[in-house]
Amino acid sequence: MRKELLFGFSIMALVVLATIVLLPWGNIESGHMGLLMLSLVVVAIMLGFPTAFTLMGMGMIFTFIAYSFADPSLALSNTLSLMVQRAYAVMTNDVLISIPLFVFMGYLVERANLIEKLFRSLHLALVRVPGSLAVATIVTCAIFATATGIVGAVVTLMGLLAFPAMLKAGYDTRVSAGCITAGGCLGILIPPSVLLIVYGATAGVSVVQLYAGAFFPGIMLAGLYIGYVIILAKFKPKLMPPLSMEERKVPLPMSYTELGEKISQKVIPAILIGLKGKRNLHVRPVELLQSLMIALLPLLVFAIFTGSIYKVVTAPVEAVAGMELMQMGDAGSGAAEEESSSGLSLPPGAEKTDSGGLSLPPGAEEDKPAAAPAMSADEAKAAEAAAAAAAAKALEPRDAPTWFWVMTAIFAAMLAIYYLLLTWVRLEIFKMLLGSFFPLAILIMFVLGSIVFGLATPTEAAAIGAIGGVILAAAYKQLNMRVIRESVFLTAKTGAMVCWLFVGSSIFSAAFALLGGQTLVEKWVLSLGLSPMEFLILAQVIIFFLGWPLEWTEIIVIFMPIFVPLLDDFGINPLFFGLLVALNLQTAFLSPPVAMSAFYLKGVAPPHVTLNQIFAGMLPFMGIQILAIVLLYTFPAIGLWLPEVLYK
């Protein structure tokens, strides 16, 4: 290993030395030096050098080269000043605070041992669905990915939990491997995704809007996975045989058995008749009331959820405006700093004024608005009356939109069907879900709901999630010093990696701009005469191939500052581009030969499971992800409708 590192370092040293020697005969502003730096960074990362320090090292060397060409006497001073300014800009970016908090929440949830109970209860709840074990695996992966956002943790844990159960049930090895690897990658897209936070901070896009935009694409992708599994199990049952009747049995308490035998298998009628006391029952009224409260919990959640949404969509205009300002506050404060840290550096000689803008050249003055003409007394009174009417109208509640009533009717119909089909066996399964699924669902609802509906900024919601993770671990008696120590250590390790990546990316992007690399790339892309669709296809193909040798963090912090400035030239929404990138990077996680999910699963799979079998199982799901990208591009409203409704 030392020989390989020494060999790679020697190659880079020779290239940098040759660059310095040839510098007087070259043109520093042509952009070719920037492309050389970009190529060296990719080669160094593939050789195994740490990404963050490679970015910083290359950025410092080439920044020194760029400043030496302009003024050798100030090269060292300007280079060190740039490094300090870029590091400070990352340190003052409030958005990045949410990353370690979300990661800490994920590690605590992982150690609360909820996933085994969740998998078992979902399996029993979906037992009548074709391929129920595979469907339960994908749903569990989606929920766990939502709570953690860590691909490796989800794939590894589900490989230990679900993979042996699927193989024991007679499921095909390739289908089982595909379900686990594809389901584990959902954490890249489904909020609270760390990738979306990093992209938002890099591209200057609101994390709040990114989370709202990724909600429906994430559900769509999980739904496509489940639909594929159900159709495959329906037409090829040998690949996913149904469970035997013995495995479908759910042990019932004595009280449930007695109520079912003496009164009815339907829960609500049996409880109401039992409360009248006309039957000779050995069930206490307290037990009946407890069962009734458990059975009515979905109705209570539906009422609270519908009422909360109704309050938001009918809020006065002024309240909505204030909500939007609060939502954008956290993302905006960090985006302004991050724009300077991940975007282009200022040209030599340009300085910032005290007000934050660029200093004007000598002789230039700011345009000042002309004074408004004086109004007459009648005009002033009319203006005051119009302003008062507008203020009164702004305070009036709005009418609920049509989509709210449609969604309410759909959920009400689903709830009515649920109560018509509610038996004692289903109530027992529901109780199992209460102990596994609903704690996670409530945690996710509080975190994402507080972000999407403007009750908290992403950083504040992440703090709520971290506290919720501690409460969950304590409720399931898994909170001890060992768990806290491991979670804090892993969180610090992950958070330090991301923050150092941002510092390195900031220095690298500044050097790339000083060397003219961004200008060269922009001129080359514009010279191709591409349409917006062709540019999107080109960008997504490049990102897809970059996903083979590089991690998603490296792709976001290195290449997004190159792609994002080009979006304005093609009229592409950065929010929409970020959703496409998130979907694309999921595809890269499943594409051989460097599919990280496959190696995560292989590390915990039984010895007889080969890597080729895992690759073969992932290919259909990779095709589904490509289909999801096409659907998102064809119907942008899938990702843009919710942000437009909530933040227009």
PDB file of C-alpha atoms in Angstrom, residues 175-451:
ATOM      1  CA  VAL A 175     -34.656 -11.313  -6.533  1.00  0.00           C
ATOM      2  CA  SER A 176     -33.860 -11.220  -2.815  1.00  0.00           C
ATOM      3  CA  ALA A 177     -30.532  -9.462  -3.392  1.00  0.00           C
ATOM      4  CA  GLY A 178     -32.130  -6.960  -5.771  1.00  0.00           C
ATOM      5  CA  CYS A 179     -34.866  -6.024  -3.272  1.00  0.00           C
ATOM      6  CA  ILE A 180     -32.379  -5.372  -0.470  1.00  0.00           C
ATOM      7  CA  THR A 181     -29.808  -3.428  -2.505  1.00  0.00           C
ATOM      8  CA  ALA A 182     -32.412  -1.316  -4.328  1.00  0.00           C
ATOM      9  CA  GLY A 183     -34.452  -0.645  -1.194  1.00  0.00           C
ATOM     10  CA  GLY A 184     -31.338   0.364   0.736  1.00  0.00           C
ATOM     11  CA  CYS A 185     -30.524   3.072  -1.825  1.00  0.00           C
ATOM     12  CA  LEU A 186     -33.828   4.867  -1.241  1.00  0.00           C
ATOM     13  CA  GLY A 187     -32.184   6.851   1.555  1.00  0.00           C
ATOM     14  CA  ILE A 188     -30.292   8.861  -1.080  1.00  0.00           C
ATOM     15  CA  LEU A 189     -33.549  10.406  -2.319  1.00  0.00           C
ATOM     16  CA  ILE A 190     -36.193  10.143   0.409  1.00  0.00           C
ATOM     17  CA  PRO A 191     -35.974  12.994   2.969  1.00  0.00           C
ATOM     18  CA  PRO A 192     -34.269  13.630   5.310  1.00  0.00           C
ATOM     19  CA  SER A 193     -31.530  12.832   2.787  1.00  0.00           C
ATOM     20  CA  VAL A 194     -28.026  14.026   3.572  1.00  0.00           C
ATOM     21  CA  LEU A 195     -27.326  14.164  -0.174  1.00  0.00           C
ATOM     22  CA  LEU A 196     -30.048  16.790  -0.630  1.00  0.00           C
ATOM     23  CA  ILE A 197     -28.562  18.902   2.172  1.00  0.00           C
ATOM     24  CA  VAL A 198     -25.117  18.743   0.583  1.00  0.00           C
ATOM     25  CA  TYR A 199     -26.530  19.542  -2.868  1.00  0.00           C
ATOM     26  CA  GLY A 200     -28.577  22.429  -1.487  1.00  0.00           C
ATOM     27  CA  ALA A 201     -25.560  23.947   0.241  1.00  0.00           C
ATOM     28  CA  THR A 202     -23.389  23.471  -2.856  1.00  0.00           C
ATOM     29  CA  ALA A 203     -25.892  24.732  -5.441  1.00  0.00           C
ATOM     30  CA  GLY A 204     -27.467  27.458  -3.291  1.00  0.00           C
ATOM     31  CA  VAL A 205     -30.904  25.790  -3.416  1.00  0.00           C
ATOM     32  CA  SER A 206     -33.302  25.809  -0.467  1.00  0.00           C
ATOM     33  CA  VAL A 207     -33.086  22.508   1.420  1.00  0.00           C
ATOM     34  CA  VAL A 208     -36.726  22.982   2.451  1.00  0.00           C
ATOM     35  CA  GLN A 209     -37.861  23.015  -1.176  1.00  0.00           C
ATOM     36  CA  LEU A 210     -35.557  20.107  -2.049  1.00  0.00           C
ATOM     37  CA  TYR A 211     -37.164  17.999   0.679  1.00  0.00           C
ATOM     38  CA  ALA A 212     -40.648  18.887  -0.514  1.00  0.00           C
ATOM     39  CA  GLY A 213     -39.662  18.168  -4.121  1.00  0.00           C
ATOM     40  CA  ALA A 214     -38.093  14.781  -3.307  1.00  0.00           C
ATOM     41  CA  PHE A 215     -41.139  13.521  -1.402  1.00  0.00           C
ATOM     42  CA  PHE A 216     -43.236  12.309  -4.339  1.00  0.00           C
ATOM     43  CA  PRO A 217     -40.306  11.057  -6.498  1.00  0.00           C
ATOM     44  CA  GLY A 218     -39.203   8.940  -3.534  1.00  0.00           C
ATOM     45  CA  ILE A 219     -42.691   7.499  -3.088  1.00  0.00           C
ATOM     46  CA  MET A 220     -42.917   6.951  -6.862  1.00  0.00           C
ATOM     47  CA  LEU A 221     -39.649   5.013  -6.958  1.00  0.00           C
ATOM     48  CA  ALA A 222     -40.584   2.837  -3.964  1.00  0.00           C
ATOM     49  CA  GLY A 223     -43.998   2.236  -5.567  1.00  0.00           C
ATOM     50  CA  LEU A 224     -42.362   1.156  -8.838  1.00  0.00           C
ATOM     51  CA  TYR A 225     -40.183  -1.308  -6.921  1.00  0.00           C
ATOM     52  CA  ILE A 226     -43.194  -2.768  -5.125  1.00  0.00           C
ATOM     53  CA  GLY A 227     -45.253  -2.923  -8.331  1.00  0.00           C
ATOM     54  CA  TYR A 228     -42.458  -4.799 -10.118  1.00  0.00           C
ATOM     55  CA  VAL A 229     -42.132  -7.313  -7.269  1.00  0.00           C
ATOM     56  CA  ILE A 230     -45.898  -7.949  -7.098  1.00  0.00           C
ATOM     57  CA  ILE A 231     -46.200  -8.437 -10.876  1.00  0.00           C
ATOM     58  CA  LEU A 232     -43.167 -10.734 -10.940  1.00  0.00           C
ATOM     59  CA  ALA A 233     -44.529 -12.805  -8.026  1.00  0.00           C
ATOM     60  CA  LYS A 234     -47.935 -13.027  -9.736  1.00  0.00           C
ATOM     61  CA  PHE A 235     -46.604 -14.323 -13.039  1.00  0.00           C
ATOM     62  CA  LYS A 236     -43.608 -16.286 -11.701  1.00  0.00           C
ATOM     63  CA  PRO A 237     -44.635 -17.611  -8.282  1.00  0.00           C
ATOM     64  CA  LYS A 238     -41.706 -20.042  -8.214  1.00  0.00           C
ATOM     65  CA  LEU A 239     -39.354 -17.099  -7.711  1.00  0.00           C
ATOM     66  CA  MET A 240     -41.293 -15.911  -4.642  1.00  0.00           C
ATOM     67  CA  PRO A 241     -43.477 -18.704  -3.277  1.00  0.00           C
ATOM     68  CA  PRO A 242     -46.315 -17.733  -0.903  1.00  0.00           C
ATOM     69  CA  LEU A 243     -46.001 -18.519   2.784  1.00  0.00           C
ATOM     70  CA  SER A 244     -47.633 -21.598   4.260  1.00  0.00           C
ATOM     71  CA  MET A 245     -50.701 -21.295   6.484  1.00  0.00           C
ATOM     72  CA  GLU A 246     -48.591 -22.242   9.486  1.00  0.00           C
ATOM     73  CA  GLU A 247     -46.303 -19.264   8.948  1.00  0.00           C
ATOM     74  CA  ARG A 248     -49.290 -16.932   8.560  1.00  0.00           C
ATOM     75  CA  LYS A 249     -50.720 -17.651  12.004  1.00  0.00           C
ATOM     76  CA  VAL A 250     -50.797 -14.771  14.467  1.00  0.00           C
ATOM     77  CA  PRO A 251     -51.130 -15.710  18.168  1.00  0.00           C
ATOM     78  CA  LEU A 252     -54.085 -13.857  19.743  1.00  0.00           C
ATOM     79  CA  PRO A 253     -54.651 -12.922  23.397  1.00  0.00           C
ATOM     80  CA  MET A 254     -57.380 -14.855  25.212  1.00  0.00           C
ATOM     81  CA  SER A 255     -59.624 -11.790  25.321  1.00  0.00           C
ATOM     82  CA  TYR A 256     -59.527 -11.385  21.541  1.00  0.00           C
ATOM     83  CA  THR A 257     -60.233 -15.085  21.011  1.00  0.00           C
ATOM     84  CA  GLU A 258     -63.242 -14.980  23.365  1.00  0.00           C
ATOM     85  CA  LEU A 259     -64.721 -11.854  21.784  1.00  0.00           C
ATOM     86  CA  GLY A 260     -64.284 -13.341  18.330  1.00  0.00           C
ATOM     87  CA  GLU A 261     -65.934 -16.637  19.238  1.00  0.00           C
ATOM     88  CA  LYS A 262     -68.833 -15.322  21.354  1.00  0.00           C
ATOM     89  CA  ILE A 263     -69.708 -12.073  19.580  1.00  0.00           C
ATOM     90  CA  SER A 264     -68.069 -11.295  16.235  1.00  0.00           C
ATOM     91  CA  GLN A 265     -64.771 -11.331  14.376  1.00  0.00           C
ATOM     92  CA  LYS A 266     -65.361  -7.671  13.515  1.00  0.00           C
ATOM     93  CA  VAL A 267     -63.611  -5.526  16.109  1.00  0.00           C
ATOM     94  CA  ILE A 268     -65.811  -2.415  16.440  1.00  0.00           C
ATOM     95  CA  PRO A 269     -69.208  -4.233  16.688  1.00  0.00           C
ATOM     96  CA  ALA A 270     -67.759  -6.801  19.113  1.00  0.00           C
ATOM     97  CA  ILE A 271     -66.358  -4.119  21.427  1.00  0.00           C
ATOM     98  CA  LEU A 272     -69.576  -2.075  21.415  1.00  0.00           C
ATOM     99  CA  ILE A 273     -71.699  -5.158  22.189  1.00  0.00           C
ATOM    100  CA  GLY A 274     -69.233  -6.260  24.870  1.00  0.00           C
ATOM    101  CA  LEU A 275     -69.411  -2.855  26.581  1.00  0.00           C
ATOM    102  CA  LYS A 276     -73.176  -3.246  26.981  1.00  0.00           C
ATOM    103  CA  GLY A 277     -72.502  -6.195  29.298  1.00  0.00           C
ATOM    104  CA  LYS A 278     -75.316  -8.394  27.984  1.00  0.00           C
ATOM    105  CA  ARG A 279     -73.015 -11.303  27.117  1.00  0.00           C
ATOM    106  CA  ASN A 280     -71.381 -13.639  29.598  1.00  0.00           C
ATOM    107  CA  LEU A 281     -67.800 -12.503  29.018  1.00  0.00           C
ATOM    108  CA  HIS A 282     -64.653 -12.862  31.082  1.00  0.00           C
ATOM    109  CA  VAL A 283     -63.160  -9.753  29.493  1.00  0.00           C
ATOM    110  CA  ARG A 284     -62.933  -6.729  31.752  1.00  0.00           C
ATOM    111  CA  PRO A 285     -64.406  -3.403  30.554  1.00  0.00           C
ATOM    112  CA  VAL A 286     -60.962  -1.814  30.906  1.00  0.00           C
ATOM    113  CA  GLU A 287     -59.563  -4.243  28.340  1.00  0.00           C
ATOM    114  CA  LEU A 288     -62.451  -3.458  25.998  1.00  0.00           C
ATOM    115  CA  LEU A 289     -61.827   0.279  26.309  1.00  0.00           C
ATOM    116  CA  GLN A 290     -58.117  -0.200  25.678  1.00  0.00           C
ATOM    117  CA  SER A 291     -58.869  -2.222  22.550  1.00  0.00           C
ATOM    118  CA  LEU A 292     -61.335   0.443  21.393  1.00  0.00           C
ATOM    119  CA  MET A 293     -58.751   3.205  21.874  1.00  0.00           C
ATOM    120  CA  ILE A 294     -56.180   1.230  19.882  1.00  0.00           C
ATOM    121  CA  ALA A 295     -58.696   0.572  17.120  1.00  0.00           C
ATOM    122  CA  LEU A 296     -59.673   4.261  16.897  1.00  0.00           C
ATOM    123  CA  LEU A 297     -56.073   5.525  16.711  1.00  0.00           C
ATOM    124  CA  PRO A 298     -56.057   5.688  12.865  1.00  0.00           C
ATOM    125  CA  LEU A 299     -59.213   7.844  12.996  1.00  0.00           C
ATOM    126  CA  LEU A 300     -57.573  10.166  15.538  1.00  0.00           C
ATOM    127  CA  VAL A 301     -54.388  10.475  13.432  1.00  0.00           C
ATOM    128  CA  PHE A 302     -56.499  11.155  10.332  1.00  0.00           C
ATOM    129  CA  ALA A 303     -58.408  13.939  12.122  1.00  0.00           C
ATOM    130  CA  ILE A 304     -55.239  15.603  13.467  1.00  0.00           C
ATOM    131  CA  PHE A 305     -53.390  15.315  10.154  1.00  0.00           C
ATOM    132  CA  THR A 306     -56.310  16.642   8.102  1.00  0.00           C
ATOM    133  CA  GLY A 307     -56.929  19.481  10.544  1.00  0.00           C
ATOM    134  CA  SER A 308     -53.253  20.517  10.468  1.00  0.00           C
ATOM    135  CA  ILE A 309     -53.153  20.605   6.673  1.00  0.00           C
ATOM    136  CA  TYR A 310     -56.466  22.484   6.540  1.00  0.00           C
ATOM    137  CA  LYS A 311     -55.076  25.104   8.908  1.00  0.00           C
ATOM    138  CA  VAL A 312     -51.996  25.560   6.705  1.00  0.00           C
ATOM    139  CA  VAL A 313     -53.792  25.743   3.330  1.00  0.00           C
ATOM    140  CA  THR A 314     -56.457  28.162   4.629  1.00  0.00           C
ATOM    141  CA  ALA A 315     -54.046  30.421   6.551  1.00  0.00           C
ATOM    142  CA  PRO A 316     -54.235  34.150   5.681  1.00  0.00           C
ATOM    143  CA  VAL A 317     -51.847  35.443   3.054  1.00  0.00           C
ATOM    144  CA  GLU A 318     -49.736  37.378   5.559  1.00  0.00           C
ATOM    145  CA  ALA A 319     -49.277  34.282   7.718  1.00  0.00           C
ATOM    146  CA  VAL A 320     -48.182  32.276   4.695  1.00  0.00           C
ATOM    147  CA  ALA A 321     -45.680  34.968   3.710  1.00  0.00           C
ATOM    148  CA  GLY A 322     -44.215  34.966   7.214  1.00  0.00           C
ATOM    149  CA  MET A 323     -44.029  31.167   7.144  1.00  0.00           C
ATOM    150  CA  GLU A 324     -42.094  31.220   3.880  1.00  0.00           C
ATOM    151  CA  LEU A 325     -39.635  33.761   5.251  1.00  0.00           C
ATOM    152  CA  MET A 326     -38.956  31.522   8.240  1.00  0.00           C
ATOM    153  CA  GLN A 327     -38.537  28.480   5.995  1.00  0.00           C
ATOM    154  CA  MET A 328     -36.062  30.242   3.763  1.00  0.00           C
ATOM    155  CA  GLY A 329     -34.143  31.794   6.645  1.00  0.00           C
ATOM    156  CA  ASP A 330     -31.984  28.795   7.530  1.00  0.00           C
ATOM    157  CA  ALA A 331     -31.300  27.725   3.960  1.00  0.00           C
ATOM    158  CA  GLY A 332     -30.830  31.265   2.736  1.00  0.00           C
ATOM    159  CA  SER A 333     -28.376  32.310   5.416  1.00  0.00           C
ATOM    160  CA  GLY A 334     -26.168  29.360   4.629  1.00  0.00           C
ATOM    161  CA  ALA A 335     -26.700  29.519   0.872  1.00  0.00           C
ATOM    162  CA  ALA A 336     -25.335  33.043   0.642  1.00  0.00           C
ATOM    163  CA  GLU A 337     -22.176  32.024   2.439  1.00  0.00           C
ATOM    164  CA  GLU A 338     -21.935  28.746   0.554  1.00  0.00           C
ATOM    165  CA  GLU A 339     -22.396  30.489  -2.782  1.00  0.00           C
ATOM    166  CA  SER A 340     -19.158  32.285  -2.102  1.00  0.00           C
ATOM    167  CA  SER A 341     -17.520  29.137  -0.757  1.00  0.00           C
ATOM    168  CA  SER A 342     -18.475  26.726  -3.528  1.00  0.00           C
ATOM    169  CA  GLY A 343     -18.959  29.092  -6.405  1.00  0.00           C
ATOM    170  CA  LEU A 344     -16.418  31.174  -8.353  1.00  0.00           C
ATOM    171  CA  SER A 345     -13.855  33.321  -6.626  1.00  0.00           C
ATOM    172  CA  LEU A 346     -13.728  37.061  -7.129  1.00  0.00           C
ATOM    173  CA  PRO A 347     -11.448  38.293  -9.907  1.00  0.00           C
ATOM    174  CA  PRO A 348      -8.129  39.831  -8.852  1.00  0.00           C
ATOM    175  CA  GLY A 349      -8.599  43.399  -7.717  1.00  0.00           C
ATOM    176  CA  ALA A 350     -12.275  43.064  -6.860  1.00  0.00           C
ATOM    177  CA  GLU A 351     -13.106  43.735  -3.230  1.00  0.00           C
ATOM    178  CA  LYS A 352     -16.228  43.526  -1.179  1.00  0.00           C
ATOM    179  CA  THR A 353     -17.722  46.659   0.302  1.00  0.00           C
ATOM    180  CA  ASP A 354     -19.013  46.893   3.843  1.00  0.00           C
ATOM    181  CA  SER A 355     -22.527  46.360   2.540  1.00  0.00           C
ATOM    182  CA  GLY A 356     -21.583  43.036   1.007  1.00  0.00           C
ATOM    183  CA  GLY A 357     -21.476  44.055  -2.658  1.00  0.00           C
ATOM    184  CA  LEU A 358     -18.510  44.547  -4.989  1.00  0.00           C
ATOM    185  CA  SER A 359     -16.703  47.871  -4.955  1.00  0.00           C
ATOM    186  CA  LEU A 360     -17.491  50.026  -8.004  1.00  0.00           C
ATOM    187  CA  PRO A 361     -14.725  51.151 -10.377  1.00  0.00           C
ATOM    188  CA  PRO A 362     -13.544  54.769 -10.135  1.00  0.00           C
ATOM    189  CA  GLY A 363     -16.017  57.230 -11.595  1.00  0.00           C
ATOM    190  CA  ALA A 364     -18.946  54.831 -11.437  1.00  0.00           C
ATOM    191  CA  GLU A 365     -21.879  55.566  -9.149  1.00  0.00           C
ATOM    192  CA  GLU A 366     -24.812  53.514  -8.082  1.00  0.00           C
ATOM    193  CA  ASP A 367     -28.084  54.288  -9.764  1.00  0.00           C
ATOM    194  CA  LYS A 368     -30.412  55.827  -7.221  1.00  0.00           C
ATOM    195  CA  PRO A 369     -34.159  55.671  -7.623  1.00  0.00           C
ATOM    196  CA  ALA A 370     -35.792  58.918  -8.590  1.00  0.00           C
ATOM    197  CA  ALA A 371     -37.915  60.656  -5.973  1.00  0.00           C
ATOM    198  CA  ALA A 372     -41.599  59.853  -6.220  1.00  0.00           C
ATOM    199  CA  PRO A 373     -43.836  62.775  -7.265  1.00  0.00           C
ATOM    200  CA  ALA A 374     -45.958  64.313  -4.523  1.00  0.00           C
ATOM    201  CA  MET A 375     -49.580  63.139  -4.296  1.00  0.00           C
ATOM    202  CA  SER A 376     -52.646  65.272  -3.727  1.00  0.00           C
ATOM    203  CA  ALA A 377     -54.822  64.911  -0.618  1.00  0.00           C
ATOM    204  CA  ASP A 378     -57.522  62.945  -2.477  1.00  0.00           C
ATOM    205  CA  GLU A 379     -54.946  60.616  -4.014  1.00  0.00           C
ATOM    206  CA  ALA A 380     -53.367  60.043  -0.601  1.00  0.00           C
ATOM    207  CA  LYS A 381     -56.746  59.151   0.945  1.00  0.00           C
ATOM    208  CA  ALA A 382     -57.529  56.783  -1.937  1.00  0.00           C
ATOM    209  CA  ALA A 383     -54.137  55.116  -1.535  1.00  0.00           C
ATOM    210  CA  GLU A 384     -54.692  54.718   2.219  1.00  0.00           C
ATOM    211  CA  ALA A 385     -58.119  53.189   1.626  1.00  0.00           C
ATOM    212  CA  ALA A 386     -56.722  50.767  -0.958  1.00  0.00           C
ATOM    213  CA  ALA A 387     -53.913  49.787   1.419  1.00  0.00           C
ATOM    214  CA  ALA A 388     -56.395  49.208   4.270  1.00  0.00           C
ATOM    215  CA  ALA A 389     -58.600  47.065   2.011  1.00  0.00           C
ATOM    216  CA  ALA A 390     -55.595  45.034   0.861  1.00  0.00           C
ATOM    217  CA  ALA A 391     -54.474  44.539   4.481  1.00  0.00           C
ATOM    218  CA  ALA A 392     -57.972  43.396   5.513  1.00  0.00           C
ATOM    219  CA  LYS A 393     -58.115  41.000   2.578  1.00  0.00           C
ATOM    220  CA  ALA A 394     -54.678  39.622   3.446  1.00  0.00           C
ATOM    221  CA  LEU A 395     -55.956  38.744   6.936  1.00  0.00           C
ATOM    222  CA  GLU A 396     -58.988  36.842   5.644  1.00  0.00           C
ATOM    223  CA  PRO A 397     -58.715  33.032   5.625  1.00  0.00           C
ATOM    224  CA  ARG A 398     -58.321  31.445   2.210  1.00  0.00           C
ATOM    225  CA  ASP A 399     -60.607  28.786   0.760  1.00  0.00           C
ATOM    226  CA  ALA A 400     -59.240  25.248   0.877  1.00  0.00           C
ATOM    227  CA  PRO A 401     -58.006  24.157  -2.576  1.00  0.00           C
ATOM    228  CA  THR A 402     -59.667  21.372  -4.543  1.00  0.00           C
ATOM    229  CA  TRP A 403     -56.737  18.991  -4.128  1.00  0.00           C
ATOM    230  CA  PHE A 404     -57.179  19.127  -0.326  1.00  0.00           C
ATOM    231  CA  TRP A 405     -60.792  17.948  -0.508  1.00  0.00           C
ATOM    232  CA  VAL A 406     -59.882  15.232  -3.040  1.00  0.00           C
ATOM    233  CA  MET A 407     -57.079  13.890  -0.847  1.00  0.00           C
ATOM    234  CA  THR A 408     -59.307  14.061   2.242  1.00  0.00           C
ATOM    235  CA  ALA A 409     -62.028  12.071   0.466  1.00  0.00           C
ATOM    236  CA  ILE A 410     -59.518   9.425  -0.671  1.00  0.00           C
ATOM    237  CA  PHE A 411     -58.065   8.976   2.810  1.00  0.00           C
ATOM    238  CA  ALA A 412     -61.551   8.915   4.370  1.00  0.00           C
ATOM    239  CA  ALA A 413     -62.597   6.151   1.952  1.00  0.00           C
ATOM    240  CA  MET A 414     -59.456   4.163   2.793  1.00  0.00           C
ATOM    241  CA  LEU A 415     -60.186   4.573   6.505  1.00  0.00           C
ATOM    242  CA  ALA A 416     -63.780   3.369   6.056  1.00  0.00           C
ATOM    243  CA  ILE A 417     -62.563   0.262   4.190  1.00  0.00           C
ATOM    244  CA  TYR A 418     -60.030  -0.368   6.956  1.00  0.00           C
ATOM    245  CA  TYR A 419     -62.723  -0.398   9.654  1.00  0.00           C
ATOM    246  CA  LEU A 420     -65.003  -2.628   7.564  1.00  0.00           C
ATOM    247  CA  LEU A 421     -62.205  -5.202   7.249  1.00  0.00           C
ATOM    248  CA  LEU A 422     -60.825  -4.837  10.789  1.00  0.00           C
ATOM    249  CA  THR A 423     -60.771  -8.233  12.527  1.00  0.00           C
ATOM    250  CA  TRP A 424     -59.107  -9.340  15.726  1.00  0.00           C
ATOM    251  CA  VAL A 425     -56.162 -10.807  13.815  1.00  0.00           C
ATOM    252  CA  ARG A 426     -55.669  -7.516  11.979  1.00  0.00           C
ATOM    253  CA  LEU A 427     -55.970  -5.597  15.250  1.00  0.00           C
ATOM    254  CA  GLU A 428     -53.186  -7.731  16.747  1.00  0.00           C
ATOM    255  CA  ILE A 429     -51.001  -7.035  13.704  1.00  0.00           C
ATOM    256  CA  PHE A 430     -51.863  -3.350  14.106  1.00  0.00           C
ATOM    257  CA  LYS A 431     -50.658  -3.522  17.719  1.00  0.00           C
ATOM    258  CA  MET A 432     -47.387  -5.016  16.466  1.00  0.00           C
ATOM    259  CA  LEU A 433     -47.074  -2.120  14.021  1.00  0.00           C
ATOM    260  CA  LEU A 434     -47.736   0.300  16.883  1.00  0.00           C
ATOM    261  CA  GLY A 435     -44.638  -0.985  18.607  1.00  0.00           C
ATOM    262  CA  SER A 436     -42.391  -0.797  15.530  1.00  0.00           C
ATOM    263  CA  PHE A 437     -43.716   1.206  12.577  1.00  0.00           C
ATOM    264  CA  PHE A 438     -45.610   4.049  14.242  1.00  0.00           C
ATOM    265  CA  PRO A 439     -42.801   5.285  16.515  1.00  0.00           C
ATOM    266  CA  LEU A 440     -40.638   5.723  13.439  1.00  0.00           C
ATOM    267  CA  ALA A 441     -43.566   7.190  11.480  1.00  0.00           C
ATOM    268  CA  ILE A 442     -44.252   9.752  14.210  1.00  0.00           C
ATOM    269  CA  LEU A 443     -40.569  10.700  14.369  1.00  0.00           C
ATOM    270  CA  ILE A 444     -40.401  11.113  10.586  1.00  0.00           C
ATOM    271  CA  MET A 445     -43.694  13.030  10.550  1.00  0.00           C
ATOM    272  CA  PHE A 446     -42.461  15.481  13.180  1.00  0.00           C
ATOM    273  CA  VAL A 447     -39.141  16.016  11.396  1.00  0.00           C
ATOM    274  CA  LEU A 448     -40.385  16.288   7.817  1.00  0.00           C
ATOM    275  CA  GLY A 449     -43.708  17.899   8.708  1.00  0.00           C
ATOM    276  CA  SER A 450     -42.025  20.644  10.690  1.00  0.00           C
ATOM    277  CA  ILE A 451     -39.764  21.364   7.695  1.00  0.00           C
TER     278      ILE A 451
END
